[in-house]
Amino acid sequence: MEMPAVILPNPHLLQSDHLFKYILETSVHPREPQVLKELRDTTDATDTGRSSIALDPHSGQFVGMLLKMLNPKRTLEIGVYTGYSLLTTALSTPPDAKASQL
Protein backbone atom coordinates (compact mmCIF):
# COMPACT_ATOMS: atom_id res chain seq x y z
CA MET A 1 0.00 0.00 0.00
CA GLU A 2 1.38 3.38 -1.02
CA MET A 3 1.61 6.08 1.63
CA PRO A 4 -0.06 9.43 0.79
CA ALA A 5 2.23 12.39 0.11
CA VAL A 6 2.85 14.59 3.13
CA ILE A 7 1.15 17.95 2.72
CA LEU A 8 2.63 20.64 4.89
CA PRO A 9 0.07 23.08 6.26
CA ASN A 10 0.03 26.59 4.89
CA PRO A 11 1.40 28.87 7.64
CA HIS A 12 -1.32 31.38 6.86
CA LEU A 13 -5.05 31.11 7.22
CA LEU A 14 -5.32 32.36 3.66
CA GLN A 15 -4.44 29.85 0.97
CA SER A 16 -2.73 32.43 -1.22
CA ASP A 17 0.67 33.81 -0.32
CA HIS A 18 0.09 36.66 -2.78
CA LEU A 19 -3.13 37.68 -1.02
CA PHE A 20 -1.43 37.43 2.38
CA LYS A 21 1.43 39.66 1.17
CA TYR A 22 -1.09 42.17 -0.21
CA ILE A 23 -2.93 42.32 3.14
CA LEU A 24 0.35 42.84 5.00
CA GLU A 25 1.45 45.64 2.67
CA THR A 26 -1.88 47.47 2.52
CA SER A 27 -3.43 46.90 5.93
CA VAL A 28 -1.09 45.47 8.56
CA HIS A 29 2.22 47.28 8.04
CA PRO A 30 0.69 50.77 7.59
CA ARG A 31 -1.08 50.38 10.97
CA GLU A 32 1.98 49.11 12.82
CA PRO A 33 3.32 51.72 15.27
CA GLN A 34 6.76 53.04 14.30
CA VAL A 35 8.43 51.73 17.47
CA LEU A 36 7.17 48.20 16.71
CA LYS A 37 8.32 48.47 13.09
CA GLU A 38 11.79 49.48 14.25
CA LEU A 39 11.92 46.58 16.70
CA ARG A 40 10.78 44.15 13.99
CA ASP A 41 13.40 45.51 11.55
CA THR A 42 16.13 45.19 14.19
CA THR A 43 15.04 41.64 14.99
CA ASP A 44 15.09 40.72 11.29
CA ALA A 45 18.53 42.30 10.83
CA THR A 46 20.07 40.44 13.77
CA ASP A 47 18.19 37.19 13.19
CA THR A 48 19.89 34.15 14.65
CA GLY A 49 17.42 31.74 13.09
CA ARG A 50 14.90 32.15 15.90
CA SER A 51 12.76 34.98 14.53
CA SER A 52 9.94 32.50 13.94
CA ILE A 53 9.26 32.58 17.69
CA ALA A 54 8.63 36.33 17.60
CA LEU A 55 5.09 37.65 17.33
CA ASP A 56 4.10 38.52 13.76
CA PRO A 57 2.70 42.02 13.12
CA HIS A 58 -0.69 40.66 12.02
CA SER A 59 -0.92 38.51 15.15
CA GLY A 60 0.22 41.48 17.23
CA GLN A 61 -2.59 43.63 15.89
CA PHE A 62 -5.07 40.90 16.75
CA VAL A 63 -3.67 40.59 20.28
CA GLY A 64 -3.76 44.39 20.61
CA MET A 65 -7.41 44.46 19.57
CA LEU A 66 -8.27 41.78 22.13
CA LEU A 67 -6.40 43.65 24.86
CA LYS A 68 -8.22 46.88 24.03
CA MET A 69 -11.54 45.04 24.24
CA LEU A 70 -10.68 43.33 27.55
CA ASN A 71 -9.06 46.45 29.05
CA PRO A 72 -6.88 44.49 31.51
CA LYS A 73 -5.17 46.23 34.42
CA ARG A 74 -2.47 43.56 34.74
CA THR A 75 -0.78 41.33 32.19
CA LEU A 76 1.90 38.65 32.45
CA GLU A 77 4.23 37.78 29.60
CA ILE A 78 5.92 34.40 29.96
CA GLY A 79 8.99 34.15 27.78
CA VAL A 80 10.21 37.13 25.80
CA TYR A 81 12.32 36.98 22.63
CA THR A 82 12.91 40.58 21.56
CA GLY A 83 9.96 42.16 23.35
CA TYR A 84 7.63 42.72 20.37
CA SER A 85 4.66 41.12 22.11
CA LEU A 86 5.44 42.83 25.42
CA LEU A 87 5.63 46.21 23.70
CA THR A 88 2.40 45.42 21.83
CA THR A 89 0.79 44.68 25.20
CA ALA A 90 2.10 47.90 26.71
CA LEU A 91 0.79 49.95 23.78
CA SER A 92 -2.63 48.26 23.89
CA THR A 93 -3.43 48.49 27.60
CA PRO A 94 -4.54 51.50 29.63
CA PRO A 95 -1.84 53.82 31.01
CA ASP A 96 -2.44 52.57 34.58
CA ALA A 97 -2.03 48.90 33.60
CA LYS A 98 1.00 46.93 34.72
CA ALA A 99 2.81 44.49 32.44
CA SER A 100 5.13 41.89 33.94
CA GLN A 101 7.40 39.38 32.29
CA LEU A 102 8.94 36.11 33.42
mmCIF file with all atom_site columns, C-alpha atoms in Angstrom:
data_model
loop_
_atom_site.group_PDB
_atom_site.id
_atom_site.type_symbol
_atom_site.label_atom_id
_atom_site.label_alt_id
_atom_site.label_comp_id
_atom_site.label_asym_id
_atom_site.label_entity_id
_atom_site.label_seq_id
_atom_site.pdbx_PDB_ins_code
_atom_site.Cartn_x
_atom_site.Cartn_y
_atom_site.Cartn_z
_atom_site.occupancy
_atom_site.B_iso_or_equiv
_atom_site.pdbx_formal_charge
_atom_site.auth_seq_id
_atom_site.auth_comp_id
_atom_site.auth_asym_id
_atom_site.auth_atom_id
_atom_site.pdbx_PDB_model_num
ATOM 1   C CA . MET A 1 1   ? 0.000   0.000  0.000  1.00 0.00 ? 1   MET A CA 1
ATOM 2   C CA . GLU A 1 2   ? 1.380   3.378  -1.023 1.00 0.00 ? 2   GLU A CA 1
ATOM 3   C CA . MET A 1 3   ? 1.607   6.085  1.634  1.00 0.00 ? 3   MET A CA 1
ATOM 4   C CA . PRO A 1 4   ? -0.057  9.433  0.786  1.00 0.00 ? 4   PRO A CA 1
ATOM 5   C CA . ALA A 1 5   ? 2.228   12.392 0.108  1.00 0.00 ? 5   ALA A CA 1
ATOM 6   C CA . VAL A 1 6   ? 2.852   14.587 3.125  1.00 0.00 ? 6   VAL A CA 1
ATOM 7   C CA . ILE A 1 7   ? 1.152   17.945 2.723  1.00 0.00 ? 7   ILE A CA 1
ATOM 8   C CA . LEU A 1 8   ? 2.632   20.644 4.888  1.00 0.00 ? 8   LEU A CA 1
ATOM 9   C CA . PRO A 1 9   ? 0.074   23.078 6.262  1.00 0.00 ? 9   PRO A CA 1
ATOM 10  C CA . ASN A 1 10  ? 0.029   26.591 4.894  1.00 0.00 ? 10  ASN A CA 1
ATOM 11  C CA . PRO A 1 11  ? 1.395   28.870 7.643  1.00 0.00 ? 11  PRO A CA 1
ATOM 12  C CA . HIS A 1 12  ? -1.317  31.383 6.856  1.00 0.00 ? 12  HIS A CA 1
ATOM 13  C CA . LEU A 1 13  ? -5.049  31.105 7.217  1.00 0.00 ? 13  LEU A CA 1
ATOM 14  C CA . LEU A 1 14  ? -5.319  32.357 3.658  1.00 0.00 ? 14  LEU A CA 1
ATOM 15  C CA . GLN A 1 15  ? -4.441  29.850 0.972  1.00 0.00 ? 15  GLN A CA 1
ATOM 16  C CA . SER A 1 16  ? -2.734  32.431 -1.222 1.00 0.00 ? 16  SER A CA 1
ATOM 17  C CA . ASP A 1 17  ? 0.669   33.814 -0.317 1.00 0.00 ? 17  ASP A CA 1
ATOM 18  C CA . HIS A 1 18  ? 0.089   36.657 -2.784 1.00 0.00 ? 18  HIS A CA 1
ATOM 19  C CA . LEU A 1 19  ? -3.130  37.677 -1.018 1.00 0.00 ? 19  LEU A CA 1
ATOM 20  C CA . PHE A 1 20  ? -1.431  37.433 2.381  1.00 0.00 ? 20  PHE A CA 1
ATOM 21  C CA . LYS A 1 21  ? 1.431   39.663 1.174  1.00 0.00 ? 21  LYS A CA 1
ATOM 22  C CA . TYR A 1 22  ? -1.090  42.175 -0.206 1.00 0.00 ? 22  TYR A CA 1
ATOM 23  C CA . ILE A 1 23  ? -2.933  42.317 3.136  1.00 0.00 ? 23  ILE A CA 1
ATOM 24  C CA . LEU A 1 24  ? 0.349   42.836 5.000  1.00 0.00 ? 24  LEU A CA 1
ATOM 25  C CA . GLU A 1 25  ? 1.450   45.639 2.671  1.00 0.00 ? 25  GLU A CA 1
ATOM 26  C CA . THR A 1 26  ? -1.883  47.472 2.518  1.00 0.00 ? 26  THR A CA 1
ATOM 27  C CA . SER A 1 27  ? -3.429  46.895 5.934  1.00 0.00 ? 27  SER A CA 1
ATOM 28  C CA . VAL A 1 28  ? -1.087  45.467 8.562  1.00 0.00 ? 28  VAL A CA 1
ATOM 29  C CA . HIS A 1 29  ? 2.221   47.279 8.043  1.00 0.00 ? 29  HIS A CA 1
ATOM 30  C CA . PRO A 1 30  ? 0.695   50.772 7.591  1.00 0.00 ? 30  PRO A CA 1
ATOM 31  C CA . ARG A 1 31  ? -1.079  50.381 10.967 1.00 0.00 ? 31  ARG A CA 1
ATOM 32  C CA . GLU A 1 32  ? 1.976   49.110 12.823 1.00 0.00 ? 32  GLU A CA 1
ATOM 33  C CA . PRO A 1 33  ? 3.324   51.721 15.269 1.00 0.00 ? 33  PRO A CA 1
ATOM 34  C CA . GLN A 1 34  ? 6.759   53.042 14.302 1.00 0.00 ? 34  GLN A CA 1
ATOM 35  C CA . VAL A 1 35  ? 8.431   51.731 17.467 1.00 0.00 ? 35  VAL A CA 1
ATOM 36  C CA . LEU A 1 36  ? 7.169   48.199 16.711 1.00 0.00 ? 36  LEU A CA 1
ATOM 37  C CA . LYS A 1 37  ? 8.325   48.470 13.088 1.00 0.00 ? 37  LYS A CA 1
ATOM 38  C CA . GLU A 1 38  ? 11.794  49.485 14.247 1.00 0.00 ? 38  GLU A CA 1
ATOM 39  C CA . LEU A 1 39  ? 11.921  46.582 16.699 1.00 0.00 ? 39  LEU A CA 1
ATOM 40  C CA . ARG A 1 40  ? 10.778  44.151 13.987 1.00 0.00 ? 40  ARG A CA 1
ATOM 41  C CA . ASP A 1 41  ? 13.400  45.506 11.553 1.00 0.00 ? 41  ASP A CA 1
ATOM 42  C CA . THR A 1 42  ? 16.129  45.185 14.195 1.00 0.00 ? 42  THR A CA 1
ATOM 43  C CA . THR A 1 43  ? 15.037  41.635 14.985 1.00 0.00 ? 43  THR A CA 1
ATOM 44  C CA . ASP A 1 44  ? 15.087  40.719 11.287 1.00 0.00 ? 44  ASP A CA 1
ATOM 45  C CA . ALA A 1 45  ? 18.534  42.297 10.826 1.00 0.00 ? 45  ALA A CA 1
ATOM 46  C CA . THR A 1 46  ? 20.068  40.442 13.772 1.00 0.00 ? 46  THR A CA 1
ATOM 47  C CA . ASP A 1 47  ? 18.194  37.191 13.192 1.00 0.00 ? 47  ASP A CA 1
ATOM 48  C CA . THR A 1 48  ? 19.887  34.148 14.652 1.00 0.00 ? 48  THR A CA 1
ATOM 49  C CA . GLY A 1 49  ? 17.418  31.745 13.091 1.00 0.00 ? 49  GLY A CA 1
ATOM 50  C CA . ARG A 1 50  ? 14.898  32.147 15.897 1.00 0.00 ? 50  ARG A CA 1
ATOM 51  C CA . SER A 1 51  ? 12.757  34.982 14.531 1.00 0.00 ? 51  SER A CA 1
ATOM 52  C CA . SER A 1 52  ? 9.944   32.500 13.939 1.00 0.00 ? 52  SER A CA 1
ATOM 53  C CA . ILE A 1 53  ? 9.260   32.583 17.690 1.00 0.00 ? 53  ILE A CA 1
ATOM 54  C CA . ALA A 1 54  ? 8.634   36.333 17.599 1.00 0.00 ? 54  ALA A CA 1
ATOM 55  C CA . LEU A 1 55  ? 5.086   37.654 17.331 1.00 0.00 ? 55  LEU A CA 1
ATOM 56  C CA . ASP A 1 56  ? 4.097   38.518 13.760 1.00 0.00 ? 56  ASP A CA 1
ATOM 57  C CA . PRO A 1 57  ? 2.703   42.024 13.117 1.00 0.00 ? 57  PRO A CA 1
ATOM 58  C CA . HIS A 1 58  ? -0.694  40.665 12.020 1.00 0.00 ? 58  HIS A CA 1
ATOM 59  C CA . SER A 1 59  ? -0.916  38.515 15.154 1.00 0.00 ? 59  SER A CA 1
ATOM 60  C CA . GLY A 1 60  ? 0.221   41.478 17.231 1.00 0.00 ? 60  GLY A CA 1
ATOM 61  C CA . GLN A 1 61  ? -2.586  43.633 15.894 1.00 0.00 ? 61  GLN A CA 1
ATOM 62  C CA . PHE A 1 62  ? -5.074  40.899 16.746 1.00 0.00 ? 62  PHE A CA 1
ATOM 63  C CA . VAL A 1 63  ? -3.665  40.589 20.284 1.00 0.00 ? 63  VAL A CA 1
ATOM 64  C CA . GLY A 1 64  ? -3.755  44.387 20.607 1.00 0.00 ? 64  GLY A CA 1
ATOM 65  C CA . MET A 1 65  ? -7.409  44.460 19.568 1.00 0.00 ? 65  MET A CA 1
ATOM 66  C CA . LEU A 1 66  ? -8.267  41.781 22.131 1.00 0.00 ? 66  LEU A CA 1
ATOM 67  C CA . LEU A 1 67  ? -6.402  43.646 24.859 1.00 0.00 ? 67  LEU A CA 1
ATOM 68  C CA . LYS A 1 68  ? -8.215  46.879 24.034 1.00 0.00 ? 68  LYS A CA 1
ATOM 69  C CA . MET A 1 69  ? -11.540 45.042 24.243 1.00 0.00 ? 69  MET A CA 1
ATOM 70  C CA . LEU A 1 70  ? -10.680 43.333 27.548 1.00 0.00 ? 70  LEU A CA 1
ATOM 71  C CA . ASN A 1 71  ? -9.064  46.451 29.049 1.00 0.00 ? 71  ASN A CA 1
ATOM 72  C CA . PRO A 1 72  ? -6.876  44.495 31.514 1.00 0.00 ? 72  PRO A CA 1
ATOM 73  C CA . LYS A 1 73  ? -5.168  46.233 34.423 1.00 0.00 ? 73  LYS A CA 1
ATOM 74  C CA . ARG A 1 74  ? -2.471  43.562 34.741 1.00 0.00 ? 74  ARG A CA 1
ATOM 75  C CA . THR A 1 75  ? -0.778  41.326 32.188 1.00 0.00 ? 75  THR A CA 1
ATOM 76  C CA . LEU A 1 76  ? 1.895   38.650 32.445 1.00 0.00 ? 76  LEU A CA 1
ATOM 77  C CA . GLU A 1 77  ? 4.228   37.782 29.601 1.00 0.00 ? 77  GLU A CA 1
ATOM 78  C CA . ILE A 1 78  ? 5.919   34.401 29.958 1.00 0.00 ? 78  ILE A CA 1
ATOM 79  C CA . GLY A 1 79  ? 8.986   34.153 27.776 1.00 0.00 ? 79  GLY A CA 1
ATOM 80  C CA . VAL A 1 80  ? 10.210  37.134 25.799 1.00 0.00 ? 80  VAL A CA 1
ATOM 81  C CA . TYR A 1 81  ? 12.316  36.983 22.625 1.00 0.00 ? 81  TYR A CA 1
ATOM 82  C CA . THR A 1 82  ? 12.910  40.584 21.561 1.00 0.00 ? 82  THR A CA 1
ATOM 83  C CA . GLY A 1 83  ? 9.962   42.161 23.346 1.00 0.00 ? 83  GLY A CA 1
ATOM 84  C CA . TYR A 1 84  ? 7.633   42.718 20.373 1.00 0.00 ? 84  TYR A CA 1
ATOM 85  C CA . SER A 1 85  ? 4.662   41.118 22.114 1.00 0.00 ? 85  SER A CA 1
ATOM 86  C CA . LEU A 1 86  ? 5.444   42.826 25.420 1.00 0.00 ? 86  LEU A CA 1
ATOM 87  C CA . LEU A 1 87  ? 5.628   46.211 23.700 1.00 0.00 ? 87  LEU A CA 1
ATOM 88  C CA . THR A 1 88  ? 2.397   45.420 21.835 1.00 0.00 ? 88  THR A CA 1
ATOM 89  C CA . THR A 1 89  ? 0.787   44.676 25.203 1.00 0.00 ? 89  THR A CA 1
ATOM 90  C CA . ALA A 1 90  ? 2.104   47.901 26.712 1.00 0.00 ? 90  ALA A CA 1
ATOM 91  C CA . LEU A 1 91  ? 0.793   49.949 23.780 1.00 0.00 ? 91  LEU A CA 1
ATOM 92  C CA . SER A 1 92  ? -2.626  48.258 23.893 1.00 0.00 ? 92  SER A CA 1
ATOM 93  C CA . THR A 1 93  ? -3.433  48.492 27.596 1.00 0.00 ? 93  THR A CA 1
ATOM 94  C CA . PRO A 1 94  ? -4.542  51.503 29.626 1.00 0.00 ? 94  PRO A CA 1
ATOM 95  C CA . PRO A 1 95  ? -1.837  53.821 31.014 1.00 0.00 ? 95  PRO A CA 1
ATOM 96  C CA . ASP A 1 96  ? -2.439  52.571 34.575 1.00 0.00 ? 96  ASP A CA 1
ATOM 97  C CA . ALA A 1 97  ? -2.035  48.895 33.595 1.00 0.00 ? 97  ALA A CA 1
ATOM 98  C CA . LYS A 1 98  ? 1.000   46.926 34.722 1.00 0.00 ? 98  LYS A CA 1
ATOM 99  C CA . ALA A 1 99  ? 2.806   44.487 32.443 1.00 0.00 ? 99  ALA A CA 1
ATOM 100 C CA . SER A 1 100 ? 5.130   41.895 33.944 1.00 0.00 ? 100 SER A CA 1
ATOM 101 C CA . GLN A 1 101 ? 7.395   39.381 32.289 1.00 0.00 ? 101 GLN A CA 1
ATOM 102 C CA . LEU A 1 102 ? 8.944   36.113 33.417 1.00 0.00 ? 102 LEU A CA 1
#
